[in-house]
mmCIF file with all atom_site columns, C-alpha atoms in Angstrom:
data_model
loop_
_atom_site.group_PDB
_atom_site.id
_atom_site.type_symbol
_atom_site.label_atom_id
_atom_site.label_alt_id
_atom_site.label_comp_id
_atom_site.label_asym_id
_atom_site.label_entity_id
_atom_site.label_seq_id
_atom_site.pdbx_PDB_ins_code
_atom_site.Cartn_x
_atom_site.Cartn_y
_atom_site.Cartn_z
_atom_site.occupancy
_atom_site.B_iso_or_equiv
_atom_site.pdbx_formal_charge
_atom_site.auth_seq_id
_atom_site.auth_comp_id
_atom_site.auth_asym_id
_atom_site.auth_atom_id
_atom_site.pdbx_PDB_model_num
ATOM 1   C CA . MET A 1 1   ? 63.676 121.863 144.895 1.00 0.00 ? 593 MET A CA 1
ATOM 2   C CA . ALA A 1 2   ? 65.980 120.121 147.359 1.00 0.00 ? 594 ALA A CA 1
ATOM 3   C CA . LEU A 1 3   ? 66.072 119.311 151.054 1.00 0.00 ? 595 LEU A CA 1
ATOM 4   C CA . ARG A 1 4   ? 68.170 121.610 153.215 1.00 0.00 ? 596 ARG A CA 1
ATOM 5   C CA . PRO A 1 5   ? 69.679 120.923 156.657 1.00 0.00 ? 597 PRO A CA 1
ATOM 6   C CA . CYS A 1 6   ? 67.515 121.754 159.668 1.00 0.00 ? 598 CYS A CA 1
ATOM 7   C CA . ARG A 1 7   ? 68.320 121.552 163.374 1.00 0.00 ? 599 ARG A CA 1
ATOM 8   C CA . ASP A 1 8   ? 64.901 120.239 164.389 1.00 0.00 ? 600 ASP A CA 1
ATOM 9   C CA . ASP A 1 9   ? 62.288 117.880 162.959 1.00 0.00 ? 601 ASP A CA 1
ATOM 10  C CA . ARG A 1 10  ? 60.972 120.283 160.325 1.00 0.00 ? 602 ARG A CA 1
ATOM 11  C CA . LEU A 1 11  ? 61.610 119.643 156.642 1.00 0.00 ? 603 LEU A CA 1
ATOM 12  C CA . ILE A 1 12  ? 63.071 122.544 154.688 1.00 0.00 ? 604 ILE A CA 1
ATOM 13  C CA . LEU A 1 13  ? 62.881 122.570 150.895 1.00 0.00 ? 605 LEU A CA 1
ATOM 14  C CA . ARG A 1 14  ? 64.558 125.330 148.876 1.00 0.00 ? 606 ARG A CA 1
ATOM 15  C CA . GLY A 1 15  ? 64.950 125.933 145.188 1.00 0.00 ? 607 GLY A CA 1
ATOM 16  C CA . THR A 1 16  ? 63.167 126.773 141.974 1.00 0.00 ? 608 THR A CA 1
ATOM 17  C CA . PHE A 1 17  ? 59.445 126.029 141.970 1.00 0.00 ? 609 PHE A CA 1
ATOM 18  C CA . THR A 1 18  ? 58.250 125.704 138.368 1.00 0.00 ? 610 THR A CA 1
ATOM 19  C CA . PHE A 1 19  ? 54.633 125.359 137.329 1.00 0.00 ? 611 PHE A CA 1
ATOM 20  C CA . CYS A 1 20  ? 52.270 125.529 134.362 1.00 0.00 ? 612 CYS A CA 1
ATOM 21  C CA . GLY A 1 21  ? 48.588 126.303 134.735 1.00 0.00 ? 613 GLY A CA 1
ATOM 22  C CA . THR A 1 22  ? 45.604 126.658 132.422 1.00 0.00 ? 614 THR A CA 1
ATOM 23  C CA . PRO A 1 23  ? 42.436 127.320 134.453 1.00 0.00 ? 615 PRO A CA 1
ATOM 24  C CA . PRO A 1 24  ? 39.120 127.317 132.556 1.00 0.00 ? 616 PRO A CA 1
ATOM 25  C CA . ASP A 1 25  ? 38.739 130.413 130.375 1.00 0.00 ? 617 ASP A CA 1
ATOM 26  C CA . MET A 1 26  ? 42.162 131.667 131.475 1.00 0.00 ? 618 MET A CA 1
ATOM 27  C CA . PRO A 1 27  ? 45.467 131.851 129.566 1.00 0.00 ? 619 PRO A CA 1
ATOM 28  C CA . GLU A 1 28  ? 48.139 129.215 129.987 1.00 0.00 ? 620 GLU A CA 1
ATOM 29  C CA . ILE A 1 29  ? 50.940 130.464 132.209 1.00 0.00 ? 621 ILE A CA 1
ATOM 30  C CA . CYS A 1 30  ? 54.241 128.762 132.912 1.00 0.00 ? 622 CYS A CA 1
ATOM 31  C CA . ASP A 1 31  ? 56.545 130.455 135.389 1.00 0.00 ? 623 ASP A CA 1
ATOM 32  C CA . ALA A 1 32  ? 59.075 129.846 138.132 1.00 0.00 ? 624 ALA A CA 1
ATOM 33  C CA . TYR A 1 33  ? 59.783 131.302 141.582 1.00 0.00 ? 625 TYR A CA 1
ATOM 34  C CA . GLU A 1 34  ? 62.568 130.768 144.093 1.00 0.00 ? 626 GLU A CA 1
ATOM 35  C CA . LEU A 1 35  ? 60.850 129.423 147.196 1.00 0.00 ? 627 LEU A CA 1
ATOM 36  C CA . GLU A 1 36  ? 61.474 127.924 150.601 1.00 0.00 ? 628 GLU A CA 1
ATOM 37  C CA . LEU A 1 37  ? 58.953 125.469 152.028 1.00 0.00 ? 629 LEU A CA 1
ATOM 38  C CA . GLU A 1 38  ? 59.014 124.854 155.770 1.00 0.00 ? 630 GLU A CA 1
ATOM 39  C CA . ILE A 1 39  ? 57.030 121.681 156.497 1.00 0.00 ? 631 ILE A CA 1
ATOM 40  C CA . PRO A 1 40  ? 56.120 121.113 160.162 1.00 0.00 ? 632 PRO A CA 1
ATOM 41  C CA . PRO A 1 41  ? 56.356 117.566 161.578 1.00 0.00 ? 633 PRO A CA 1
ATOM 42  C CA . SER A 1 42  ? 52.577 117.599 162.176 1.00 0.00 ? 634 SER A CA 1
ATOM 43  C CA . PHE A 1 43  ? 51.790 118.100 158.471 1.00 0.00 ? 635 PHE A CA 1
ATOM 44  C CA . PRO A 1 44  ? 49.071 117.614 157.128 1.00 0.00 ? 636 PRO A CA 1
ATOM 45  C CA . LYS A 1 45  ? 47.405 118.744 160.383 1.00 0.00 ? 637 LYS A CA 1
ATOM 46  C CA . CYS A 1 46  ? 49.441 121.950 160.289 1.00 0.00 ? 638 CYS A CA 1
ATOM 47  C CA . ILE A 1 47  ? 50.136 124.273 157.381 1.00 0.00 ? 639 ILE A CA 1
ATOM 48  C CA . PRO A 1 48  ? 53.568 124.611 155.747 1.00 0.00 ? 640 PRO A CA 1
ATOM 49  C CA . ARG A 1 49  ? 55.105 128.080 155.477 1.00 0.00 ? 641 ARG A CA 1
ATOM 50  C CA . VAL A 1 50  ? 56.070 129.184 151.987 1.00 0.00 ? 642 VAL A CA 1
ATOM 51  C CA . LYS A 1 51  ? 58.580 132.009 151.575 1.00 0.00 ? 643 LYS A CA 1
ATOM 52  C CA . GLU A 1 52  ? 59.823 133.688 148.412 1.00 0.00 ? 644 GLU A CA 1
ATOM 53  C CA . LEU A 1 53  ? 63.623 133.779 148.490 1.00 0.00 ? 645 LEU A CA 1
ATOM 54  C CA . GLN A 1 54  ? 64.133 136.259 145.658 1.00 0.00 ? 646 GLN A CA 1
ATOM 55  C CA . ARG A 1 55  ? 61.846 139.261 145.400 1.00 0.00 ? 647 ARG A CA 1
ATOM 56  C CA . LYS A 1 56  ? 60.144 138.622 142.090 1.00 0.00 ? 648 LYS A CA 1
ATOM 57  C CA . ILE A 1 57  ? 56.709 139.343 143.571 1.00 0.00 ? 649 ILE A CA 1
ATOM 58  C CA . PRO A 1 58  ? 56.178 143.076 144.256 1.00 0.00 ? 650 PRO A CA 1
ATOM 59  C CA . ARG A 1 59  ? 56.000 144.104 147.908 1.00 0.00 ? 651 ARG A CA 1
ATOM 60  C CA . ASP A 1 60  ? 53.422 146.827 147.353 1.00 0.00 ? 652 ASP A CA 1
ATOM 61  C CA . GLY A 1 61  ? 50.588 145.326 149.394 1.00 0.00 ? 653 GLY A CA 1
ATOM 62  C CA . LYS A 1 62  ? 48.711 144.127 146.308 1.00 0.00 ? 654 LYS A CA 1
ATOM 63  C CA . PHE A 1 63  ? 50.182 140.643 145.943 1.00 0.00 ? 655 PHE A CA 1
ATOM 64  C CA . HIS A 1 64  ? 49.515 139.088 149.366 1.00 0.00 ? 656 HIS A CA 1
ATOM 65  C CA . VAL A 1 65  ? 53.099 138.688 150.562 1.00 0.00 ? 657 VAL A CA 1
ATOM 66  C CA . ASN A 1 66  ? 53.630 139.079 154.312 1.00 0.00 ? 658 ASN A CA 1
ATOM 67  C CA . HIS A 1 67  ? 56.318 141.262 155.896 1.00 0.00 ? 659 HIS A CA 1
ATOM 68  C CA . ASP A 1 68  ? 58.514 138.200 156.522 1.00 0.00 ? 660 ASP A CA 1
ATOM 69  C CA . ASP A 1 69  ? 58.353 137.256 152.793 1.00 0.00 ? 661 ASP A CA 1
ATOM 70  C CA . THR A 1 70  ? 55.963 134.352 153.427 1.00 0.00 ? 662 THR A CA 1
ATOM 71  C CA . LEU A 1 71  ? 53.143 134.012 150.925 1.00 0.00 ? 663 LEU A CA 1
ATOM 72  C CA . CYS A 1 72  ? 49.569 134.546 152.109 1.00 0.00 ? 664 CYS A CA 1
ATOM 73  C CA . LEU A 1 73  ? 48.049 131.543 150.343 1.00 0.00 ? 665 LEU A CA 1
ATOM 74  C CA . GLY A 1 74  ? 44.641 131.859 152.009 1.00 0.00 ? 666 GLY A CA 1
ATOM 75  C CA . SER A 1 75  ? 42.966 131.667 155.387 1.00 0.00 ? 667 SER A CA 1
ATOM 76  C CA . PRO A 1 76  ? 44.296 128.886 157.643 1.00 0.00 ? 668 PRO A CA 1
ATOM 77  C CA . LEU A 1 77  ? 41.010 126.937 157.744 1.00 0.00 ? 669 LEU A CA 1
ATOM 78  C CA . SER A 1 78  ? 40.599 127.125 153.966 1.00 0.00 ? 670 SER A CA 1
ATOM 79  C CA . LEU A 1 79  ? 44.140 125.828 153.532 1.00 0.00 ? 671 LEU A CA 1
ATOM 80  C CA . LEU A 1 80  ? 43.544 122.984 155.996 1.00 0.00 ? 672 LEU A CA 1
ATOM 81  C CA . LYS A 1 81  ? 40.416 121.997 154.041 1.00 0.00 ? 673 LYS A CA 1
ATOM 82  C CA . LYS A 1 82  ? 42.401 121.889 150.799 1.00 0.00 ? 674 LYS A CA 1
ATOM 83  C CA . ILE A 1 83  ? 45.247 119.937 152.393 1.00 0.00 ? 675 ILE A CA 1
ATOM 84  C CA . ALA A 1 84  ? 42.804 117.399 153.849 1.00 0.00 ? 676 ALA A CA 1
ATOM 85  C CA . LYS A 1 85  ? 41.594 116.568 150.332 1.00 0.00 ? 677 LYS A CA 1
ATOM 86  C CA . ALA A 1 86  ? 45.144 115.919 149.122 1.00 0.00 ? 678 ALA A CA 1
ATOM 87  C CA . PRO A 1 87  ? 47.275 115.360 152.263 1.00 0.00 ? 679 PRO A CA 1
ATOM 88  C CA . THR A 1 88  ? 50.677 115.143 150.569 1.00 0.00 ? 680 THR A CA 1
ATOM 89  C CA . LEU A 1 89  ? 53.325 117.713 149.726 1.00 0.00 ? 681 LEU A CA 1
ATOM 90  C CA . SER A 1 90  ? 52.508 117.431 146.037 1.00 0.00 ? 682 SER A CA 1
ATOM 91  C CA . GLY A 1 91  ? 48.832 117.876 146.904 1.00 0.00 ? 683 GLY A CA 1
ATOM 92  C CA . PHE A 1 92  ? 49.637 120.979 148.956 1.00 0.00 ? 684 PHE A CA 1
ATOM 93  C CA . ALA A 1 93  ? 51.705 122.370 146.114 1.00 0.00 ? 685 ALA A CA 1
ATOM 94  C CA . GLY A 1 94  ? 49.005 121.705 143.538 1.00 0.00 ? 686 GLY A CA 1
ATOM 95  C CA . THR A 1 95  ? 46.022 122.992 145.508 1.00 0.00 ? 687 THR A CA 1
ATOM 96  C CA . CYS A 1 96  ? 47.583 125.848 147.491 1.00 0.00 ? 688 CYS A CA 1
ATOM 97  C CA . ILE A 1 97  ? 50.835 127.080 145.959 1.00 0.00 ? 689 ILE A CA 1
ATOM 98  C CA . VAL A 1 98  ? 50.185 126.776 142.221 1.00 0.00 ? 690 VAL A CA 1
ATOM 99  C CA . PRO A 1 99  ? 46.853 128.698 142.198 1.00 0.00 ? 691 PRO A CA 1
ATOM 100 C CA . PHE A 1 100 ? 48.464 131.514 144.193 1.00 0.00 ? 692 PHE A CA 1
ATOM 101 C CA . LEU A 1 101 ? 51.503 131.763 141.924 1.00 0.00 ? 693 LEU A CA 1
ATOM 102 C CA . TYR A 1 102 ? 49.316 131.527 138.828 1.00 0.00 ? 694 TYR A CA 1
ATOM 103 C CA . ALA A 1 103 ? 47.276 134.487 140.092 1.00 0.00 ? 695 ALA A CA 1
ATOM 104 C CA . VAL A 1 104 ? 50.468 136.439 140.797 1.00 0.00 ? 696 VAL A CA 1
ATOM 105 C CA . SER A 1 105 ? 51.983 135.713 137.387 1.00 0.00 ? 697 SER A CA 1
ATOM 106 C CA . ASN A 1 106 ? 48.731 136.479 135.593 1.00 0.00 ? 698 ASN A CA 1
ATOM 107 C CA . LYS A 1 107 ? 48.470 139.819 137.379 1.00 0.00 ? 699 LYS A CA 1
ATOM 108 C CA . LEU A 1 108 ? 52.092 140.661 136.579 1.00 0.00 ? 700 LEU A CA 1
ATOM 109 C CA . GLN A 1 109 ? 51.767 139.691 132.912 1.00 0.00 ? 701 GLN A CA 1
ATOM 110 C CA . ASN A 1 110 ? 48.217 140.778 132.132 1.00 0.00 ? 702 ASN A CA 1
ATOM 111 C CA . GLY A 1 111 ? 47.260 143.263 134.849 1.00 0.00 ? 703 GLY A CA 1
ATOM 112 C CA . GLY A 1 112 ? 43.884 143.395 136.548 1.00 0.00 ? 704 GLY A CA 1
ATOM 113 C CA . ASP A 1 113 ? 42.830 141.672 139.741 1.00 0.00 ? 705 ASP A CA 1
ATOM 114 C CA . PHE A 1 114 ? 43.883 138.295 141.102 1.00 0.00 ? 706 PHE A CA 1
ATOM 115 C CA . ALA A 1 115 ? 42.621 135.470 138.893 1.00 0.00 ? 707 ALA A CA 1
ATOM 116 C CA . PHE A 1 116 ? 40.821 133.836 141.802 1.00 0.00 ? 708 PHE A CA 1
ATOM 117 C CA . SER A 1 117 ? 38.976 135.280 144.777 1.00 0.00 ? 709 SER A CA 1
ATOM 118 C CA . GLU A 1 118 ? 41.173 137.141 147.231 1.00 0.00 ? 710 GLU A CA 1
ATOM 119 C CA . LEU A 1 119 ? 40.611 138.019 150.851 1.00 0.00 ? 711 LEU A CA 1
ATOM 120 C CA . ALA A 1 120 ? 40.991 141.373 152.514 1.00 0.00 ? 712 ALA A CA 1
ATOM 121 C CA . HIS A 1 121 ? 44.383 141.811 154.155 1.00 0.00 ? 713 HIS A CA 1
ATOM 122 C CA . GLY A 1 122 ? 45.022 140.737 157.721 1.00 0.00 ? 714 GLY A CA 1
ATOM 123 C CA . LYS A 1 123 ? 42.608 139.472 160.348 1.00 0.00 ? 715 LYS A CA 1
ATOM 124 C CA . GLN A 1 124 ? 39.553 140.982 158.685 1.00 0.00 ? 716 GLN A CA 1
ATOM 125 C CA . GLY A 1 125 ? 40.012 138.813 155.607 1.00 0.00 ? 717 GLY A CA 1
ATOM 126 C CA . ILE A 1 126 ? 40.364 135.707 157.770 1.00 0.00 ? 718 ILE A CA 1
ATOM 127 C CA . LEU A 1 127 ? 37.231 136.541 159.752 1.00 0.00 ? 719 LEU A CA 1
ATOM 128 C CA . ASP A 1 128 ? 35.273 137.204 156.547 1.00 0.00 ? 720 ASP A CA 1
ATOM 129 C CA . ASP A 1 129 ? 36.342 133.846 155.142 1.00 0.00 ? 721 ASP A CA 1
ATOM 130 C CA . TYR A 1 130 ? 35.482 132.013 158.358 1.00 0.00 ? 722 TYR A CA 1
ATOM 131 C CA . MET A 1 131 ? 32.016 133.545 158.480 1.00 0.00 ? 723 MET A CA 1
ATOM 132 C CA . GLU A 1 132 ? 31.408 132.074 155.030 1.00 0.00 ? 724 GLU A CA 1
ATOM 133 C CA . LEU A 1 133 ? 33.002 128.705 155.799 1.00 0.00 ? 725 LEU A CA 1
ATOM 134 C CA . LEU A 1 134 ? 31.104 128.269 159.063 1.00 0.00 ? 726 LEU A CA 1
ATOM 135 C CA . GLY A 1 135 ? 27.839 129.849 157.932 1.00 0.00 ? 727 GLY A CA 1
ATOM 136 C CA . LEU A 1 136 ? 28.078 132.601 160.553 1.00 0.00 ? 728 LEU A CA 1
ATOM 137 C CA . LYS A 1 137 ? 27.044 136.248 160.402 1.00 0.00 ? 729 LYS A CA 1
ATOM 138 C CA . ARG A 1 138 ? 29.243 138.115 162.878 1.00 0.00 ? 730 ARG A CA 1
ATOM 139 C CA . PRO A 1 139 ? 32.964 138.120 163.742 1.00 0.00 ? 731 PRO A CA 1
ATOM 140 C CA . GLU A 1 140 ? 32.237 137.434 167.410 1.00 0.00 ? 732 GLU A CA 1
ATOM 141 C CA . GLU A 1 141 ? 30.520 134.205 166.359 1.00 0.00 ? 733 GLU A CA 1
ATOM 142 C CA . VAL A 1 142 ? 33.748 133.162 164.619 1.00 0.00 ? 734 VAL A CA 1
ATOM 143 C CA . HIS A 1 143 ? 35.678 133.716 167.833 1.00 0.00 ? 735 HIS A CA 1
ATOM 144 C CA . ASN A 1 144 ? 33.084 131.672 169.734 1.00 0.00 ? 736 ASN A CA 1
ATOM 145 C CA . ALA A 1 145 ? 33.382 128.899 167.154 1.00 0.00 ? 737 ALA A CA 1
ATOM 146 C CA . LEU A 1 146 ? 37.174 128.777 167.446 1.00 0.00 ? 738 LEU A CA 1
ATOM 147 C CA . GLU A 1 147 ? 36.892 128.720 171.236 1.00 0.00 ? 739 GLU A CA 1
ATOM 148 C CA . LEU A 1 148 ? 34.492 125.764 171.023 1.00 0.00 ? 740 LEU A CA 1
ATOM 149 C CA . LEU A 1 149 ? 36.768 123.968 168.560 1.00 0.00 ? 741 LEU A CA 1
ATOM 150 C CA . GLY A 1 150 ? 39.564 124.301 171.096 1.00 0.00 ? 742 GLY A CA 1
ATOM 151 C CA . MET A 1 151 ? 37.477 122.432 173.708 1.00 0.00 ? 743 MET A CA 1
ATOM 152 C CA . LYS A 1 152 ? 36.854 118.741 174.098 1.00 0.00 ? 744 LYS A CA 1
ATOM 153 C CA . ARG A 1 153 ? 33.820 117.875 172.028 1.00 0.00 ? 745 ARG A CA 1
ATOM 154 C CA . ARG A 1 154 ? 31.795 116.669 175.018 1.00 0.00 ? 746 ARG A CA 1
ATOM 155 C CA . LEU A 1 155 ? 32.362 119.942 176.868 1.00 0.00 ? 747 LEU A CA 1
ATOM 156 C CA . ALA A 1 156 ? 31.747 122.086 173.785 1.00 0.00 ? 748 ALA A CA 1
ATOM 157 C CA . ASN A 1 157 ? 28.423 120.380 173.086 1.00 0.00 ? 749 ASN A CA 1
ATOM 158 C CA . LYS A 1 158 ? 27.159 121.528 176.501 1.00 0.00 ? 750 LYS A CA 1
ATOM 159 C CA . GLN A 1 159 ? 27.748 125.197 175.672 1.00 0.00 ? 751 GLN A CA 1
ATOM 160 C CA . ALA A 1 160 ? 25.173 127.585 174.228 1.00 0.00 ? 752 ALA A CA 1
ATOM 161 C CA . CYS A 1 161 ? 24.853 127.264 170.460 1.00 0.00 ? 753 CYS A CA 1
ATOM 162 C CA . LEU A 1 162 ? 26.464 129.859 168.194 1.00 0.00 ? 754 LEU A CA 1
ATOM 163 C CA . CYS A 1 163 ? 23.278 130.505 166.258 1.00 0.00 ? 755 CYS A CA 1
ATOM 164 C CA . LYS A 1 164 ? 21.457 131.924 169.312 1.00 0.00 ? 756 LYS A CA 1
ATOM 165 C CA . CYS A 1 165 ? 18.703 129.333 168.967 1.00 0.00 ? 757 CYS A CA 1
ATOM 166 C CA . GLY A 1 166 ? 18.557 128.851 172.735 1.00 0.00 ? 758 GLY A CA 1
ATOM 167 C CA . LYS A 1 167 ? 19.739 125.237 172.546 1.00 0.00 ? 759 LYS A CA 1
ATOM 168 C CA . ARG A 1 168 ? 22.987 123.648 173.597 1.00 0.00 ? 760 ARG A CA 1
ATOM 169 C CA . LEU A 1 169 ? 25.484 123.257 170.759 1.00 0.00 ? 761 LEU A CA 1
ATOM 170 C CA . GLY A 1 170 ? 25.112 119.477 170.810 1.00 0.00 ? 762 GLY A CA 1
ATOM 171 C CA . SER A 1 171 ? 21.344 119.767 170.278 1.00 0.00 ? 763 SER A CA 1
ATOM 172 C CA . CYS A 1 172 ? 21.632 122.015 167.205 1.00 0.00 ? 764 CYS A CA 1
ATOM 173 C CA . SER A 1 173 ? 22.726 121.110 163.690 1.00 0.00 ? 765 SER A CA 1
ATOM 174 C CA . VAL A 1 174 ? 25.534 123.686 163.949 1.00 0.00 ? 766 VAL A CA 1
ATOM 175 C CA . HIS A 1 175 ? 27.639 121.156 165.830 1.00 0.00 ? 767 HIS A CA 1
ATOM 176 C CA . ARG A 1 176 ? 27.853 119.042 162.655 1.00 0.00 ? 768 ARG A CA 1
ATOM 177 C CA . LYS A 1 177 ? 29.477 121.944 160.837 1.00 0.00 ? 769 LYS A CA 1
ATOM 178 C CA . LEU A 1 178 ? 32.022 122.373 163.626 1.00 0.00 ? 770 LEU A CA 1
ATOM 179 C CA . ASN A 1 179 ? 32.740 118.663 163.626 1.00 0.00 ? 771 ASN A CA 1
ATOM 180 C CA . GLU A 1 180 ? 33.801 118.936 159.970 1.00 0.00 ? 772 GLU A CA 1
ATOM 181 C CA . PHE A 1 181 ? 36.586 121.243 161.094 1.00 0.00 ? 773 PHE A CA 1
ATOM 182 C CA . ARG A 1 182 ? 37.540 119.207 164.179 1.00 0.00 ? 774 ARG A CA 1
ATOM 183 C CA . ARG A 1 183 ? 38.893 116.587 161.791 1.00 0.00 ? 775 ARG A CA 1
ATOM 184 C CA . LEU A 1 184 ? 41.290 119.067 160.198 1.00 0.00 ? 776 LEU A CA 1
ATOM 185 C CA . ALA A 1 185 ? 43.476 119.997 163.184 1.00 0.00 ? 777 ALA A CA 1
ATOM 186 C CA . PRO A 1 186 ? 43.983 119.194 166.888 1.00 0.00 ? 778 PRO A CA 1
ATOM 187 C CA . ARG A 1 187 ? 42.321 121.244 169.643 1.00 0.00 ? 779 ARG A CA 1
ATOM 188 C CA . SER A 1 188 ? 45.646 122.887 170.444 1.00 0.00 ? 780 SER A CA 1
ATOM 189 C CA . TRP A 1 189 ? 45.771 124.376 166.930 1.00 0.00 ? 781 TRP A CA 1
ATOM 190 C CA . PHE A 1 190 ? 42.332 125.976 167.331 1.00 0.00 ? 782 PHE A CA 1
ATOM 191 C CA . LYS A 1 191 ? 43.268 127.338 170.771 1.00 0.00 ? 783 LYS A CA 1
ATOM 192 C CA . MET A 1 192 ? 46.396 128.968 169.391 1.00 0.00 ? 784 MET A CA 1
ATOM 193 C CA . HIS A 1 193 ? 44.593 130.285 166.319 1.00 0.00 ? 785 HIS A CA 1
ATOM 194 C CA . HIS A 1 194 ? 41.814 131.753 168.450 1.00 0.00 ? 786 HIS A CA 1
ATOM 195 C CA . ARG A 1 195 ? 44.399 133.528 170.588 1.00 0.00 ? 787 ARG A CA 1
ATOM 196 C CA . ASP A 1 196 ? 46.273 134.831 167.544 1.00 0.00 ? 788 ASP A CA 1
ATOM 197 C CA . LEU A 1 197 ? 43.151 136.271 165.961 1.00 0.00 ? 789 LEU A CA 1
ATOM 198 C CA . GLY A 1 198 ? 42.420 138.134 169.178 1.00 0.00 ? 790 GLY A CA 1
ATOM 199 C CA . ALA A 1 199 ? 39.258 137.359 171.103 1.00 0.00 ? 791 ALA A CA 1
ATOM 200 C CA . GLY A 1 200 ? 38.627 141.075 171.718 1.00 0.00 ? 792 GLY A CA 1
ATOM 201 C CA . MET A 1 201 ? 38.075 141.943 168.091 1.00 0.00 ? 793 MET A CA 1
#
């Protein structure tokens, strides 16, 4: 892949993305896709966009490709967690892009479901994943968590706890879980993400 001109401070990479993968108890697959990677200047605190340039992946709703040809690599918080463990472009490629493309190629070549766990489409899949990540039980608790993550920590800790224990957030162990995610992105990211998910859901 090679750098392409861009009018702002993003990095744009386009070209052939080649990979080989052999997950445990899975067949070896080597394949290639024509991709564009759009890397924001705030990477690794923000997630790159990955778009397929040539339509090798079917657009039938079963392969997690969005309407704008970007690849749905996972929920935003899950991707930020993976990026934080390997905060480089090669780390992002290895932990986020390669597993997705392996699952796609395996499904195309061998049929069946995605090789790894897959989320439901759209906002519901994101909410389901966040309930698991945050140890929550209801979608409205996810929205409350994102709202708190968009606040200054001192202010958030004075709010009622998500777990309905009757304590302030700062007096309950739940705040430690939220603090794990505060390290992944700035407050502005959580505010925008909360708005995009739709607080009325």
